[in-house]
CSV table of C-alpha atoms in Angstrom, one decimal:
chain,number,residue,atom,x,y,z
A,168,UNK,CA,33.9,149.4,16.7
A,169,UNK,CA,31.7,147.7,14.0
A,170,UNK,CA,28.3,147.0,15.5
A,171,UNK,CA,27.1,143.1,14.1
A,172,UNK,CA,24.3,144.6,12.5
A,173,UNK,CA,26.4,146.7,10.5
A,174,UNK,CA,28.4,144.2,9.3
A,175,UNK,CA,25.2,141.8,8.2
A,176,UNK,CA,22.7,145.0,7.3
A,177,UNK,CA,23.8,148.2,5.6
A,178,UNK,CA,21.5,150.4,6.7
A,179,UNK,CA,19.3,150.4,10.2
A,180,UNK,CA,15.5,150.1,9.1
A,181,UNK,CA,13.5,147.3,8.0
A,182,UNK,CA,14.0,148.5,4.3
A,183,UNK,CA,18.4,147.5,4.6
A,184,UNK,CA,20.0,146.0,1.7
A,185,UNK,CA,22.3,143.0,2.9
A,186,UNK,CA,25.4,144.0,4.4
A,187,UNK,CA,28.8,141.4,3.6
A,188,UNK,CA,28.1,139.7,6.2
A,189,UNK,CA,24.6,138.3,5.1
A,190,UNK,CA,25.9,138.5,1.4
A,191,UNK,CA,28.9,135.7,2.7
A,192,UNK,CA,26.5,133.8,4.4
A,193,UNK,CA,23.9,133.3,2.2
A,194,UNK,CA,26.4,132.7,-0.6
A,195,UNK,CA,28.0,130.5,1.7
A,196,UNK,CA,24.8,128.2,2.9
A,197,UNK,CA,23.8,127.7,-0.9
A,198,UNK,CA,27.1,126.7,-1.6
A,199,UNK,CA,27.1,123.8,0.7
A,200,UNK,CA,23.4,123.0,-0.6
A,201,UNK,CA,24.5,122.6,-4.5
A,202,UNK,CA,27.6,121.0,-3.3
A,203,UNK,CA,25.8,117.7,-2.4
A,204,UNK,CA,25.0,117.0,-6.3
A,205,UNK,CA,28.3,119.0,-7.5
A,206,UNK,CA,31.2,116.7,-5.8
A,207,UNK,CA,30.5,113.2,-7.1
A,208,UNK,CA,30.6,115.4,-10.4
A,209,UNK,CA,33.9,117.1,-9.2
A,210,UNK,CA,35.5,113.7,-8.5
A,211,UNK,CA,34.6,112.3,-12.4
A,212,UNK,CA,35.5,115.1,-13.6
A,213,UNK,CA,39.4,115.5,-11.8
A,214,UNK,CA,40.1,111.9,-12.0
A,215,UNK,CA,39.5,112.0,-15.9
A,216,UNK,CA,41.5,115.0,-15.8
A,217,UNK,CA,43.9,113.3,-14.0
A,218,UNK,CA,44.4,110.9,-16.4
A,219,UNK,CA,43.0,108.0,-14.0
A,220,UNK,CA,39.8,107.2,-15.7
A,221,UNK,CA,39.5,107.2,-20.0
A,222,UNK,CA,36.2,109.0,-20.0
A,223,UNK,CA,32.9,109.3,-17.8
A,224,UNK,CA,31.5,106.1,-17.6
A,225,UNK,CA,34.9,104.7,-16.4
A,226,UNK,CA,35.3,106.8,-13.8
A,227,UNK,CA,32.1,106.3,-12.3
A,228,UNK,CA,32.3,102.6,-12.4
A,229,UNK,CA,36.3,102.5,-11.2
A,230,UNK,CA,35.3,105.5,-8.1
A,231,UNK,CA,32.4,103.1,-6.9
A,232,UNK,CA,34.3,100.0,-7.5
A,233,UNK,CA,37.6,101.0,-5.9
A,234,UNK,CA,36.5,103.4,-2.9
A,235,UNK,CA,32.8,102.9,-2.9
A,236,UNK,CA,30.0,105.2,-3.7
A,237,UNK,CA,30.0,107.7,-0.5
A,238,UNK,CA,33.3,107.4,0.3
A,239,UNK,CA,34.5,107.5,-3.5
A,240,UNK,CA,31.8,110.0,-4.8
A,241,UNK,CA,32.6,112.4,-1.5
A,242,UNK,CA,36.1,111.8,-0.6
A,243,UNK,CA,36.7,115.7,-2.0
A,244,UNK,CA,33.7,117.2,-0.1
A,245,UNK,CA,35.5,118.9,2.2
A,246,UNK,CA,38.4,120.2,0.6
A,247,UNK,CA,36.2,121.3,-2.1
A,248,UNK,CA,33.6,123.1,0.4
A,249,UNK,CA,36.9,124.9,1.5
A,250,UNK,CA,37.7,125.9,-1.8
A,251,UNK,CA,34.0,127.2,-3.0
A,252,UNK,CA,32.6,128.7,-0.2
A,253,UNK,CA,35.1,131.5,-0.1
A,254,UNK,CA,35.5,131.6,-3.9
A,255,UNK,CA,32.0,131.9,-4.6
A,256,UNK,CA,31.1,133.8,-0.9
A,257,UNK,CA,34.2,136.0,-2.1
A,258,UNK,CA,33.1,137.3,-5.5
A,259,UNK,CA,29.4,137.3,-4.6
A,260,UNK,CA,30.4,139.6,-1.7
A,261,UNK,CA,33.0,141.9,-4.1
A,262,UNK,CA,30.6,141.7,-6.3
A,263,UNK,CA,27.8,143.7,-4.1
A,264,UNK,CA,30.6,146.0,-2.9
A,265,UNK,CA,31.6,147.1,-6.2
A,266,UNK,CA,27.7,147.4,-7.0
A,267,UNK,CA,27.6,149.4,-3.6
A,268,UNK,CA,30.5,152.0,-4.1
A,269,UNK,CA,29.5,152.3,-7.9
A,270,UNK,CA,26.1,153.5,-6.8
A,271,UNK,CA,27.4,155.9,-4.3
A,272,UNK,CA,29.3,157.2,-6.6
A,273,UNK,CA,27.0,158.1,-9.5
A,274,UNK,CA,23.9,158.2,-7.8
A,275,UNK,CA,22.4,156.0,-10.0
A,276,UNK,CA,21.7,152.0,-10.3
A,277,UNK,CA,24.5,150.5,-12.5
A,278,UNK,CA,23.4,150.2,-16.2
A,279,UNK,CA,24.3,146.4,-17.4
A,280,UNK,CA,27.5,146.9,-18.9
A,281,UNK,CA,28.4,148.5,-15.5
A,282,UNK,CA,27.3,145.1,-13.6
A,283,UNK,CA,29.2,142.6,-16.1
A,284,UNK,CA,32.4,144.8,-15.7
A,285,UNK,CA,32.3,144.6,-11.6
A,286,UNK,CA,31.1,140.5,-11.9
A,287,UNK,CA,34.4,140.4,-14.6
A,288,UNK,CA,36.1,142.7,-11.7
A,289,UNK,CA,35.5,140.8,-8.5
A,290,UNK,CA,35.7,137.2,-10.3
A,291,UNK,CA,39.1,138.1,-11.3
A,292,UNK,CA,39.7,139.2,-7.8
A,293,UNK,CA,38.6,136.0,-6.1
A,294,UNK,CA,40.2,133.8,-9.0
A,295,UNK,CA,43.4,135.4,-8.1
A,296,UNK,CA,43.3,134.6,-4.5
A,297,UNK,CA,41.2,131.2,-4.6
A,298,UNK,CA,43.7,129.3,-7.2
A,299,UNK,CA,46.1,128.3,-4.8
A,300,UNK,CA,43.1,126.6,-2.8
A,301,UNK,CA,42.0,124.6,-6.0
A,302,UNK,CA,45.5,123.1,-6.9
A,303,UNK,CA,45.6,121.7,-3.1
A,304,UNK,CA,42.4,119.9,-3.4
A,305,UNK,CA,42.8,118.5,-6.8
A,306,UNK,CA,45.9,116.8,-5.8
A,307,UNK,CA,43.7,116.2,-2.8
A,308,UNK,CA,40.9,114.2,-4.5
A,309,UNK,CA,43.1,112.6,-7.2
A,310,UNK,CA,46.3,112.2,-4.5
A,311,UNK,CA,48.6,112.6,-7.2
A,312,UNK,CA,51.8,114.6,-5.0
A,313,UNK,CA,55.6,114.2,-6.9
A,314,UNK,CA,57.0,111.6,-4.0
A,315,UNK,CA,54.0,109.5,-4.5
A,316,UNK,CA,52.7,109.5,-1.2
A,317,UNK,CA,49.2,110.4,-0.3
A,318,UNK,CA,48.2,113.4,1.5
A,319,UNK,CA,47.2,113.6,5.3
A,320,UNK,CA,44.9,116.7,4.5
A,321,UNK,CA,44.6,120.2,3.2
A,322,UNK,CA,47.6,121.2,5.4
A,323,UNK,CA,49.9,118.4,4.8
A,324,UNK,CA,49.4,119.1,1.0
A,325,UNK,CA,49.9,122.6,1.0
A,326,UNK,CA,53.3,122.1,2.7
A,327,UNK,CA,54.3,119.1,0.6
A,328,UNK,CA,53.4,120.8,-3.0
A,329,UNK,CA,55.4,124.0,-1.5
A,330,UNK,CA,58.4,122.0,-0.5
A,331,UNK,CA,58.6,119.2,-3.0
A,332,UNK,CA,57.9,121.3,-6.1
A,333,UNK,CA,57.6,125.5,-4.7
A,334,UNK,CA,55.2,128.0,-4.7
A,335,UNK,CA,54.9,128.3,-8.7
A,336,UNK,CA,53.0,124.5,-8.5
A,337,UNK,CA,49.9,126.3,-6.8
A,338,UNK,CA,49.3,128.2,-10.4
C-alpha cells in the first residue's frame, strides 16, 4: 500500500526530490496560473482557425462584440484547463520519470542529449493520449459540431463527435 508521502516525495529525508505527485501538482497549479492570460489568446486564435474571424483584430472585436469580453474571452476556460492540466501535468510528470529511471540506470545525471530525447519521449507520450481532449474543446470554444447544434459540455461533445462523425474525428 503506497504511503502519500511516497507518492508526493521520493525519498524520506528533508533532502527528497519531488515524487509524481508534487511533480503533477505543481505543474498543475502553474497551469491554471498562465491559463488566465493564455485563453482569451486560445479563443482568437481557434476562432481564426475556425474560419470565424479573418485575422486578429477581427476576432477580438467580433468575441467582445458578440459574447462580451469575460464571457467571450473565457467561454473555453474550462474545457481548456481540462485539456492542459493533464497534458502539461502529464509530460512534466513522464518527463521526471524517464529522468528518474535513466539515472538509476547509469548512475549518472543525464548528459543533455539524454534530457531532450526523454522531453521528445514523454511529449510524444502525452500528445498521443491528450489529442482526443483538444479536438473536443476546439469544437467546444468555436461550437462548430456536423448537425449544427451547439454542445451542452465536454461530455455531450465527446459523444456527439463519436456518433455523428466516429472515433477518427478526435485525430
Amino acid at each position: 500500500r503506497a504511503k502519500l508521502n511516497d507518492v508526493f516525495l521520493s525519498g524520506r529525508d528533508e533532502n527528497a526530490v519531488a515524487g509524481p505527485g508534487l511533480d503533477f501538482l505543481s505543474s498543475s497549479i502553474s497551469t491554471i496560473t498562465v491559463s488566465v492570460v493564455a485563453t482569451p489568446q486560445m479563443m482568437i486564435v481557434d476562432n481564426i482557425m475556425a474560419g470565424r474571424f479573418g485575422n486578429m483584430k477581427e476576432a477580438i472585436v467580433g468575441i467582445a462584440k458578440e459574447e462580451g469580453v469575460v464571457g467571450g474571452f473565457y467561454r473555453g476556460w474550462w474545457p481548456g484547463l481540462a485539456g492542459k492540466i493533464p497534458s502539461y501535468a502529464l509530460t512534466w510528470t513522464f518527463f521526471q520519470q524517464l529522468k528518474q529511471a535513466q539515472s538509476r540506470i547509469l548512475k549518472r545525471p543525464p548528459r543533455n542529449i539524454e534530457n531532450s530525447i526523454m522531453g521528445c519521449i514523454a511529449s510524444a507520450t502525452t500528445v498521443c493520449i491528450m489529442i482526443p481532449m483538444d479536438t473536443i474543446k476546439t469544437r467546444l470554444v468555436t461550437q462548430g459540431g456536423a448537425s449544427g447544434i451547439p454542445y451542452r459540455g465536454i461530455v455531450d461533445a465527446a459523444v456527439r463527435i463519436t456518433r455523428e462523425e466516429g472515433v477518427g474525428a478526435f485525430y
